[in-house]
PDB file of C-alpha atoms and ligand atoms in Angstrom:
ATOM      1  CA  MET A   1       0.000   0.000   0.000  1.00 55.00           C
ATOM      2  CA  ALA A   2       1.399   3.417  -0.993  1.00 88.00           C
ATOM      3  CA  GLY A   3      -0.342   6.794  -1.111  1.00 96.00           C
ATOM      4  CA  VAL A   4      -0.215   9.578   1.450  1.00 98.00           C
ATOM      5  CA  PHE A   5      -2.837   9.786   4.161  1.00 98.00           C
ATOM      6  CA  LEU A   6      -3.373  13.257   5.655  1.00 98.00           C
ATOM      7  CA  THR A   7      -5.962  13.933   8.353  1.00 98.00           C
ATOM      8  CA  PHE A   8      -7.461  17.191   9.600  1.00 98.00           C
ATOM      9  CA  GLU A   9      -8.710  17.562  13.142  1.00 98.00           C
ATOM     10  CA  GLY A  10     -10.192  20.105  15.491  1.00 98.00           C
ATOM     11  CA  GLY A  11     -13.238  21.228  17.434  1.00 97.00           C
ATOM     12  CA  GLU A  12     -16.428  22.589  15.926  1.00 94.00           C
ATOM     13  CA  ALA A  13     -16.082  25.268  13.243  1.00 96.00           C
ATOM     14  CA  CYS A  14     -12.286  25.351  13.516  1.00 98.00           C
ATOM     15  CA  GLY A  15     -12.040  25.730   9.718  1.00 98.00           C
ATOM     16  CA  LYS A  16     -11.249  22.184   8.519  1.00 98.00           C
ATOM     17  CA  THR A  17     -13.623  22.297   5.556  1.00 98.00           C
ATOM     18  CA  THR A  18     -12.230  25.663   4.449  1.00 98.00           C
ATOM     19  CA  LEU A  19      -8.643  24.459   4.807  1.00 98.00           C
ATOM     20  CA  ILE A  20      -9.227  21.128   3.039  1.00 98.00           C
ATOM     21  CA  GLN A  21     -10.771  22.955   0.071  1.00 98.00           C
ATOM     22  CA  GLY A  22      -7.665  25.163  -0.159  1.00 98.00           C
ATOM     23  CA  VAL A  23      -5.253  22.222   0.102  1.00 98.00           C
ATOM     24  CA  PHE A  24      -7.263  20.243  -2.452  1.00 98.00           C
ATOM     25  CA  LYS A  25      -7.060  23.094  -5.004  1.00 98.00           C
ATOM     26  CA  GLU A  26      -3.339  23.552  -4.391  1.00 98.00           C
ATOM     27  CA  LEU A  27      -2.532  19.854  -4.852  1.00 98.00           C
ATOM     28  CA  GLU A  28      -4.807  19.569  -7.878  1.00 98.00           C
ATOM     29  CA  ASN A  29      -2.951  22.508  -9.453  1.00 98.00           C
ATOM     30  CA  ARG A  30       0.236  20.485  -9.000  1.00 97.00           C
ATOM     31  CA  ASN A  31      -1.426  17.588 -10.866  1.00 97.00           C
ATOM     32  CA  LEU A  32      -1.258  15.332  -7.828  1.00 98.00           C
ATOM     33  CA  PRO A  33      -3.941  12.602  -7.555  1.00 98.00           C
ATOM     34  CA  VAL A  34      -5.859  13.971  -4.585  1.00 98.00           C
ATOM     35  CA  LEU A  35      -9.023  12.734  -2.876  1.00 98.00           C
ATOM     36  CA  SER A  36     -11.026  14.575  -0.224  1.00 98.00           C
ATOM     37  CA  VAL A  37     -13.170  12.558   2.208  1.00 98.00           C
ATOM     38  CA  ARG A  38     -14.842  13.069   5.571  1.00 97.00           C
ATOM     39  CA  GLU A  39     -15.846  11.100   8.658  1.00 98.00           C
ATOM     40  CA  PRO A  40     -18.342  10.012   9.557  1.00 97.00           C
ATOM     41  CA  GLY A  41     -19.434   9.494   5.976  1.00 96.00           C
ATOM     42  CA  GLY A  42     -17.931   8.722   2.597  1.00 94.00           C
ATOM     43  CA  THR A  43     -19.942   5.532   2.035  1.00 97.00           C
ATOM     44  CA  HIS A  44     -23.667   4.758   1.827  1.00 98.00           C
ATOM     45  CA  LEU A  45     -23.566   3.163   5.282  1.00 98.00           C
ATOM     46  CA  GLY A  46     -21.357   5.943   6.662  1.00 98.00           C
ATOM     47  CA  GLU A  47     -23.665   8.725   5.478  1.00 97.00           C
ATOM     48  CA  ASN A  48     -26.656   6.955   7.071  1.00 98.00           C
ATOM     49  CA  ILE A  49     -24.750   6.540  10.341  1.00 98.00           C
ATOM     50  CA  ARG A  50     -23.770  10.233  10.143  1.00 97.00           C
ATOM     51  CA  LYS A  51     -27.427  11.305   9.954  1.00 97.00           C
ATOM     52  CA  THR A  52     -28.265   9.195  13.005  1.00 97.00           C
ATOM     53  CA  LEU A  53     -25.253  10.411  14.986  1.00 97.00           C
ATOM     54  CA  LEU A  54     -25.914  14.105  14.359  1.00 96.00           C
ATOM     55  CA  SER A  55     -29.706  13.998  14.716  1.00 95.00           C
ATOM     56  CA  THR A  56     -30.975  15.944  17.722  1.00 93.00           C
ATOM     57  CA  LYS A  57     -33.891  13.458  17.892  1.00 94.00           C
ATOM     58  CA  GLU A  58     -31.632  10.550  18.880  1.00 95.00           C
ATOM     59  CA  HIS A  59     -30.638   9.695  22.422  1.00 95.00           C
ATOM     60  CA  ILE A  60     -27.372   7.757  22.053  1.00 97.00           C
ATOM     61  CA  ILE A  61     -25.363   6.494  25.009  1.00 98.00           C
ATOM     62  CA  PRO A  62     -21.577   7.143  24.785  1.00 98.00           C
ATOM     63  CA  MET A  63     -20.636   3.487  24.142  1.00 98.00           C
ATOM     64  CA  ALA A  64     -23.192   3.169  21.337  1.00 98.00           C
ATOM     65  CA  GLU A  65     -21.941   6.468  19.899  1.00 98.00           C
ATOM     66  CA  LEU A  66     -18.390   5.101  19.880  1.00 98.00           C
ATOM     67  CA  CYS A  67     -19.506   1.931  18.088  1.00 98.00           C
ATOM     68  CA  LEU A  68     -21.378   3.932  15.436  1.00 98.00           C
ATOM     69  CA  PHE A  69     -18.365   6.146  14.646  1.00 98.00           C
ATOM     70  CA  LEU A  70     -16.183   3.038  14.431  1.00 98.00           C
ATOM     71  CA  ALA A  71     -18.665   1.198  12.199  1.00 98.00           C
ATOM     72  CA  ALA A  72     -18.708   4.140   9.790  1.00 98.00           C
ATOM     73  CA  ARG A  73     -14.891   4.211   9.818  1.00 98.00           C
ATOM     74  CA  ALA A  74     -14.462   0.469   9.227  1.00 98.00           C
ATOM     75  CA  GLN A  75     -16.654   0.699   6.133  1.00 98.00           C
ATOM     76  CA  HIS A  76     -14.907   3.874   4.959  1.00 98.00           C
ATOM     77  CA  ILE A  77     -11.442   2.334   5.276  1.00 98.00           C
ATOM     78  CA  HIS A  78     -12.498  -0.789   3.410  1.00 97.00           C
ATOM     79  CA  GLU A  79     -14.463   0.897   0.607  1.00 98.00           C
ATOM     80  CA  VAL A  80     -12.602   4.157   0.095  1.00 98.00           C
ATOM     81  CA  ILE A  81      -9.368   4.809   1.988  1.00 98.00           C
ATOM     82  CA  ARG A  82      -7.420   1.580   1.374  1.00 97.00           C
ATOM     83  CA  PRO A  83      -8.359   1.429  -2.336  1.00 97.00           C
ATOM     84  CA  ALA A  84      -7.257   5.081  -2.721  1.00 98.00           C
ATOM     85  CA  MET A  85      -3.985   4.322  -0.932  1.00 97.00           C
ATOM     86  CA  ASP A  86      -3.441   1.399  -3.313  1.00 97.00           C
ATOM     87  CA  GLU A  87      -3.899   3.864  -6.200  1.00 97.00           C
ATOM     88  CA  ASN A  88      -1.135   6.086  -4.735  1.00 97.00           C
ATOM     89  CA  LYS A  89      -3.496   8.964  -4.017  1.00 98.00           C
ATOM     90  CA  VAL A  90      -3.035  11.801  -1.572  1.00 98.00           C
ATOM     91  CA  ILE A  91      -6.036  11.460   0.741  1.00 98.00           C
ATOM     92  CA  LEU A  92      -7.305  14.480   2.667  1.00 98.00           C
ATOM     93  CA  CYS A  93      -9.511  13.082   5.424  1.00 98.00           C
ATOM     94  CA  ASP A  94     -11.696  15.400   7.518  1.00 98.00           C
ATOM     95  CA  ARG A  95     -11.476  13.662  10.933  1.00 98.00           C
ATOM     96  CA  PHE A  96     -10.196  10.160  11.751  1.00 98.00           C
ATOM     97  CA  ASN A  97      -9.166   8.202  14.857  1.00 98.00           C
ATOM     98  CA  ASP A  98      -7.987  11.308  16.751  1.00 98.00           C
ATOM     99  CA  SER A  99     -11.555  12.663  16.645  1.00 98.00           C
ATOM    100  CA  THR A 100     -12.821   9.494  18.296  1.00 98.00           C
ATOM    101  CA  ILE A 101     -10.167   9.644  21.001  1.00 98.00           C
ATOM    102  CA  ALA A 102     -10.835  13.366  21.571  1.00 98.00           C
ATOM    103  CA  TYR A 103     -14.658  13.266  21.474  1.00 98.00           C
ATOM    104  CA  GLN A 104     -15.506   9.825  22.859  1.00 98.00           C
ATOM    105  CA  GLY A 105     -12.331   9.213  24.885  1.00 98.00           C
ATOM    106  CA  PHE A 106     -11.907  12.641  26.484  1.00 98.00           C
ATOM    107  CA  GLY A 107     -15.255  14.356  25.746  1.00 98.00           C
ATOM    108  CA  ARG A 108     -17.559  11.457  26.698  1.00 98.00           C
ATOM    109  CA  ARG A 109     -15.018  10.206  29.251  1.00 98.00           C
ATOM    110  CA  LEU A 110     -14.852   6.669  27.822  1.00 98.00           C
ATOM    111  CA  GLY A 111     -11.079   6.836  28.362  1.00 98.00           C
ATOM    112  CA  PRO A 112      -8.500   7.794  25.731  1.00 98.00           C
ATOM    113  CA  LYS A 113      -6.485   4.577  26.071  1.00 98.00           C
ATOM    114  CA  GLU A 114      -9.518   2.341  25.790  1.00 98.00           C
ATOM    115  CA  VAL A 115     -10.883   4.259  22.811  1.00 98.00           C
ATOM    116  CA  ALA A 116      -7.457   4.315  21.116  1.00 98.00           C
ATOM    117  CA  HIS A 117      -7.347   0.533  21.493  1.00 98.00           C
ATOM    118  CA  PHE A 118     -10.660   0.123  19.611  1.00 98.00           C
ATOM    119  CA  CYS A 119      -9.552   2.649  16.974  1.00 98.00           C
ATOM    120  CA  ASN A 120      -6.307   0.786  16.333  1.00 97.00           C
ATOM    121  CA  TYR A 121      -8.180  -2.495  16.124  1.00 97.00           C
ATOM    122  CA  ILE A 122     -10.676  -1.352  13.500  1.00 97.00           C
ATOM    123  CA  SER A 123      -8.157   0.626  11.428  1.00 96.00           C
ATOM    124  CA  SER A 124      -5.643  -2.267  11.597  1.00 88.00           C
ATOM    125  CA  GLY A 125      -2.461  -0.255  11.474  1.00 85.00           C
ATOM    126  CA  LEU A 126      -3.637   2.536   9.171  1.00 96.00           C
ATOM    127  CA  THR A 127      -2.031   5.632  10.704  1.00 97.00           C
ATOM    128  CA  PRO A 128      -2.042   9.062   9.071  1.00 98.00           C
ATOM    129  CA  HIS A 129       1.310  10.191   7.689  1.00 98.00           C
ATOM    130  CA  LEU A 130       0.459  13.647   8.986  1.00 98.00           C
ATOM    131  CA  THR A 131      -2.330  15.103  11.095  1.00 98.00           C
ATOM    132  CA  LEU A 132      -3.059  18.818  11.366  1.00 99.00           C
ATOM    133  CA  TYR A 133      -5.023  19.899  14.422  1.00 98.00           C
ATOM    134  CA  LEU A 134      -6.659  23.299  13.929  1.00 98.00           C
ATOM    135  CA  ASP A 135      -6.701  24.912  17.330  1.00 98.00           C
ATOM    136  CA  ILE A 136      -9.192  27.556  18.432  1.00 98.00           C
ATOM    137  CA  ALA A 137     -11.000  28.033  21.750  1.00 98.00           C
ATOM    138  CA  PRO A 138     -14.529  26.608  21.469  1.00 96.00           C
ATOM    139  CA  GLU A 139     -16.056  29.922  22.612  1.00 95.00           C
ATOM    140  CA  GLU A 140     -14.370  31.680  19.664  1.00 96.00           C
ATOM    141  CA  ALA A 141     -15.211  28.960  17.151  1.00 95.00           C
ATOM    142  CA  PHE A 142     -18.895  28.916  18.033  1.00 93.00           C
ATOM    143  CA  LYS A 143     -19.118  32.657  17.281  1.00 94.00           C
ATOM    144  CA  ARG A 144     -18.267  31.792  13.647  1.00 93.00           C
ATOM    145  CA  VAL A 145     -21.380  29.671  13.254  1.00 89.00           C
ATOM    146  CA  SER A 146     -23.743  31.336  15.738  1.00 88.00           C
ATOM    147  CA  THR A 147     -26.597  31.536  13.205  1.00 89.00           C
ATOM    148  CA  ARG A 148     -26.286  27.884  12.091  1.00 88.00           C
ATOM    149  CA  LYS A 149     -28.623  25.172  13.467  1.00 89.00           C
ATOM    150  CA  GLN A 150     -26.588  23.053  15.892  1.00 90.00           C
ATOM    151  CA  ASP A 151     -26.341  19.252  15.675  1.00 90.00           C
ATOM    152  CA  ARG A 152     -26.531  16.777  18.585  1.00 91.00           C
ATOM    153  CA  ILE A 153     -22.808  16.967  19.400  1.00 91.00           C
ATOM    154  CA  GLU A 154     -22.463  20.729  18.958  1.00 87.00           C
ATOM    155  CA  LEU A 155     -25.266  21.140  21.511  1.00 89.00           C
ATOM    156  CA  GLU A 156     -23.092  19.607  24.259  1.00 91.00           C
ATOM    157  CA  SER A 157     -21.838  21.818  27.108  1.00 93.00           C
ATOM    158  CA  MET A 158     -18.854  24.158  26.749  1.00 94.00           C
ATOM    159  CA  GLU A 159     -17.125  21.948  29.350  1.00 96.00           C
ATOM    160  CA  PHE A 160     -17.416  18.975  26.943  1.00 97.00           C
ATOM    161  CA  HIS A 161     -15.867  21.014  24.115  1.00 97.00           C
ATOM    162  CA  ARG A 162     -13.060  22.218  26.407  1.00 97.00           C
ATOM    163  CA  ARG A 163     -12.237  18.593  27.344  1.00 98.00           C
ATOM    164  CA  ILE A 164     -11.941  17.801  23.644  1.00 98.00           C
ATOM    165  CA  ARG A 165      -9.457  20.630  23.130  1.00 98.00           C
ATOM    166  CA  GLU A 166      -7.405  19.433  26.113  1.00 98.00           C
ATOM    167  CA  GLY A 167      -7.545  15.941  24.640  1.00 98.00           C
ATOM    168  CA  TYR A 168      -6.074  17.118  21.349  1.00 98.00           C
ATOM    169  CA  PHE A 169      -3.288  18.967  23.208  1.00 98.00           C
ATOM    170  CA  SER A 170      -2.466  15.802  25.107  1.00 98.00           C
ATOM    171  CA  MET A 171      -2.363  13.703  21.902  1.00 98.00           C
ATOM    172  CA  ALA A 172      -0.190  16.308  20.143  1.00 98.00           C
ATOM    173  CA  ALA A 173       2.267  16.169  23.045  1.00 98.00           C
ATOM    174  CA  GLN A 174       2.441  12.377  22.763  1.00 98.00           C
ATOM    175  CA  GLU A 175       2.947  12.272  18.993  1.00 98.00           C
ATOM    176  CA  PRO A 176       4.728  15.490  18.004  1.00 97.00           C
ATOM    177  CA  ASN A 177       6.102  14.015  14.771  1.00 97.00           C
ATOM    178  CA  ARG A 178       2.689  13.179  13.378  1.00 98.00           C
ATOM    179  CA  LEU A 179       0.236  15.574  15.003  1.00 98.00           C
ATOM    180  CA  HIS A 180       0.914  19.272  14.481  1.00 98.00           C
ATOM    181  CA  ILE A 181      -1.000  22.149  16.011  1.00 98.00           C
ATOM    182  CA  ILE A 182      -2.047  24.936  13.649  1.00 98.00           C
ATOM    183  CA  ASP A 183      -3.280  28.264  14.992  1.00 98.00           C
ATOM    184  CA  ALA A 184      -6.813  28.340  13.570  1.00 98.00           C
ATOM    185  CA  THR A 185      -7.472  31.920  14.714  1.00 98.00           C
ATOM    186  CA  LYS A 186      -5.331  33.199  11.824  1.00 98.00           C
ATOM    187  CA  THR A 187      -6.882  34.170   8.478  1.00 98.00           C
ATOM    188  CA  PRO A 188      -7.860  31.307   6.127  1.00 98.00           C
ATOM    189  CA  GLN A 189      -4.909  32.178   3.842  1.00 98.00           C
ATOM    190  CA  GLU A 190      -2.437  32.083   6.755  1.00 98.00           C
ATOM    191  CA  VAL A 191      -3.881  28.789   7.993  1.00 98.00           C
ATOM    192  CA  LEU A 192      -3.494  27.366   4.476  1.00 98.00           C
ATOM    193  CA  GLU A 193       0.142  28.496   4.283  1.00 98.00           C
ATOM    194  CA  ASP A 194       0.956  27.004   7.701  1.00 98.00           C
ATOM    195  CA  ALA A 195      -0.714  23.733   6.716  1.00 98.00           C
ATOM    196  CA  LEU A 196       1.046  23.555   3.350  1.00 98.00           C
ATOM    197  CA  ALA A 197       4.428  23.970   5.020  1.00 98.00           C
ATOM    198  CA  HIS A 198       3.818  20.688   6.890  1.00 98.00           C
ATOM    199  CA  ILE A 199       2.131  18.963   3.951  1.00 98.00           C
ATOM    200  CA  ASN A 200       4.951  19.826   1.546  1.00 98.00           C
ATOM    201  CA  GLU A 201       7.498  18.208   3.867  1.00 98.00           C
ATOM    202  CA  VAL A 202       5.528  14.978   3.989  1.00 98.00           C
ATOM    203  CA  LEU A 203       4.878  14.930   0.235  1.00 98.00           C
ATOM    204  CA  LEU A 204       8.587  15.384  -0.380  1.00 97.00           C
ATOM    205  CA  LEU A 205       9.348  12.508   1.973  1.00 96.00           C
ATOM    206  CA  TYR A 206       6.985  10.208   0.055  1.00 94.00           C
ATOM    207  CA  GLY A 207       8.205  11.224  -3.398  1.00 91.00           C
ATOM    208  CA  MET A 208       5.281  13.500  -4.269  1.00 92.00           C
ATOM    209  CA  GLY A 209       6.955  16.846  -3.721  1.00 82.00           C
TER     210      GLY A 209
HETATM  211  N1  Z5A B   1     -17.146  13.131  15.764  1.00 82.53           N
HETATM  212  C1  Z5A B   1     -16.986  12.371  16.908  1.00 82.53           C
HETATM  213  O1  Z5A B   1     -17.548  12.692  17.966  1.00 82.53           O
HETATM  214  N2  Z5A B   1     -16.227  11.255  16.842  1.00 82.53           N
HETATM  215  C2  Z5A B   1     -15.634  10.834  15.699  1.00 82.53           C
HETATM  216  O2  Z5A B   1     -14.971   9.789  15.685  1.00 82.53           O
HETATM  217  C3  Z5A B   1     -15.814  11.626  14.518  1.00 82.53           C
HETATM  218  C4  Z5A B   1     -16.572  12.766  14.592  1.00 82.53           C
HETATM  219  C5  Z5A B   1     -15.181  11.201  13.219  1.00 82.53           C
HETATM  220  C6  Z5A B   1     -18.990  15.669  12.790  1.00 82.53           C
HETATM  221  O3  Z5A B   1     -19.727  16.741  12.343  1.00 82.53           O
HETATM  222  C7  Z5A B   1     -19.196  15.598  14.290  1.00 82.53           C
HETATM  223  O4  Z5A B   1     -18.896  14.285  14.720  1.00 82.53           O
HETATM  224  C8  Z5A B   1     -18.236  16.522  14.978  1.00 82.53           C
HETATM  225  C9  Z5A B   1     -17.243  15.602  15.677  1.00 82.53           C
HETATM  226  C10 Z5A B   1     -17.992  14.330  15.821  1.00 82.53           C
HETATM  227  N3  Z5A B   1     -18.842  17.220  16.050  1.00 82.53           N
HETATM  228  N4  Z5A B   1     -19.785  17.912  15.964  1.00 82.53           N
HETATM  229  N5  Z5A B   1     -20.693  18.545  15.925  1.00 82.53           N
HETATM  230  P1  Z5A B   1     -19.252  17.723  11.222  1.00 82.53           P
HETATM  231  O5  Z5A B   1     -18.288  17.034  10.319  1.00 82.53           O
HETATM  232  O6  Z5A B   1     -20.480  18.296  10.614  1.00 82.53           O
HETATM  233  O7  Z5A B   1     -18.640  18.857  12.112  1.00 82.53           O
HETATM  234  P2  Z5A B   1     -17.256  19.536  12.079  1.00 82.53           P
HETATM  235  O8  Z5A B   1     -16.210  18.576  11.685  1.00 82.53           O
HETATM  236  O9  Z5A B   1     -17.072  20.177  13.387  1.00 82.53           O
HETATM  237  O10 Z5A B   1     -17.407  20.594  10.901  1.00 82.53           O
HETATM  238  P3  Z5A B   1     -17.868  22.091  10.917  1.00 82.53           P
HETATM  239  O11 Z5A B   1     -18.584  22.478  12.162  1.00 82.53           O
HETATM  240  O12 Z5A B   1     -18.598  22.303   9.633  1.00 82.53           O
HETATM  241  O13 Z5A B   1     -16.525  22.907  10.957  1.00 82.53           O
HETATM  242  P4  Z5A B   1     -15.224  23.003  10.039  1.00 82.53           P
HETATM  243  O14 Z5A B   1     -15.370  22.187   8.807  1.00 82.53           O
HETATM  244  O15 Z5A B   1     -14.065  22.747  10.903  1.00 82.53           O
HETATM  245  O16 Z5A B   1     -15.198  24.545   9.679  1.00 82.53           O
HETATM  246  P5  Z5A B   1     -15.548  25.334   8.304  1.00 82.53           P
HETATM  247  O17 Z5A B   1     -16.866  24.870   7.795  1.00 82.53           O
HETATM  248  O18 Z5A B   1     -14.396  25.384   7.430  1.00 82.53           O
HETATM  249  O19 Z5A B   1     -15.696  26.787   8.947  1.00 82.53           O
HETATM  250  C11 Z5A B   1     -16.733  27.131   9.847  1.00 82.53           C
HETATM  251  C12 Z5A B   1     -17.047  28.634   9.665  1.00 82.53           C
HETATM  252  O20 Z5A B   1     -15.891  29.402  10.009  1.00 82.53           O
HETATM  253  C13 Z5A B   1     -17.404  29.030   8.219  1.00 82.53           C
HETATM  254  O21 Z5A B   1     -18.334  30.050   8.270  1.00 82.53           O
HETATM  255  C14 Z5A B   1     -16.072  29.529   7.656  1.00 82.53           C
HETATM  256  O22 Z5A B   1     -16.252  30.459   6.628  1.00 82.53           O
HETATM  257  C15 Z5A B   1     -15.448  30.170   8.890  1.00 82.53           C
HETATM  258  N6  Z5A B   1     -13.977  30.092   8.893  1.00 82.53           N
HETATM  259  C16 Z5A B   1     -13.193  29.066   8.446  1.00 82.53           C
HETATM  260  N7  Z5A B   1     -11.892  29.337   8.623  1.00 82.53           N
HETATM  261  C17 Z5A B   1     -11.842  30.555   9.209  1.00 82.53           C
HETATM  262  C18 Z5A B   1     -10.756  31.398   9.646  1.00 82.53           C
HETATM  263  N8  Z5A B   1      -9.487  31.016   9.517  1.00 82.53           N
HETATM  264  N9  Z5A B   1     -11.065  32.577  10.216  1.00 82.53           N
HETATM  265  C19 Z5A B   1     -12.363  32.975  10.347  1.00 82.53           C
HETATM  266  N10 Z5A B   1     -13.439  32.237   9.942  1.00 82.53           N
HETATM  267  C20 Z5A B   1     -13.168  31.049   9.387  1.00 82.53           C
END
C-alpha cells in the first residue's frame, strides 16, 4: 500500500472544511492525484450513520456512539481509503481516529487509552502520515457559526468542548512528529500556508513533492 494519508482535526467550526478545500485546489494545481473525504461518511452506510449520529432526535449512550463512529470508519477504510492508498493517491480526510479519542475518549469520558485501542483495532495499522489539528477556543469557534442550526454533538456543554481541546493537546504532546497544532485563529490564507508547510514536507518525503 502506498499513497499519502493526511488527516485534519479540530473542534467545531475550527475551519477544517475551508482548509481542506484550499489544500485540495493547491494539490490539484500540482497535478497530484488527490481525494477529499470526511468522517463520519464517505460511504452509503457511513452517510446513514452520520445522519443518526448528528440527529438531535436521537438519544445515544456514549458506548453506542463510539460503536457507530467506528462502524462508519471500518466501512470507509475498506471501501474508500485503502483502495485510494493502493492507487497512490493523496487522501485528505476530515477527521479520523484522533476525533474518536478526543470526542468519545476525552469528551464522553470513555477513556482515551480504551478508545485508542478500539480505533487501532478497526483501522488495523492505518495511521495518518500527517495530522493537522486546527486549534481555536470553542467559545471563539462557536461565534463563527452562531446563526447555524446546531447538531446533537455541537449542543453539548462548553465543558465537553473544552475537554476535547485538552484531549487534542495531550495527543499532540504524545505524537509530536505526526500531530501538528495549527493556529486556527489566523486568516484562512495564513492557515493554508501554515498547513502547506507541513504537507509539503511529507509529500517530499513520500516522493510527491
Ligand atoms: N465526531 C466524533 O464525535 N467522533 C468521531 O470519531 C468523529 C466525529 C469522526 C462531525 O460533524 C461531528 O462528529 C463533529 C465531531 C464528531 N462534532 N460535531 N458537531 P461535522 O463534520 O459536521 O462537524 P465539524 O467537523 O465540526 O465541521 P464544521 O462544524 O462544519 O466545521 P469546520 O469544517 O471545521 O469549519 P468550516 O466549515 O471550514 O468553517 C466554519 C465557519 O468558520 C465558516 O463560516 C467559515 O467560513 C469560517 N472560517 C473558516 N476558517 C476561518 C478562519 N481562519 N477565520 C475565520 N473564519 C473562518
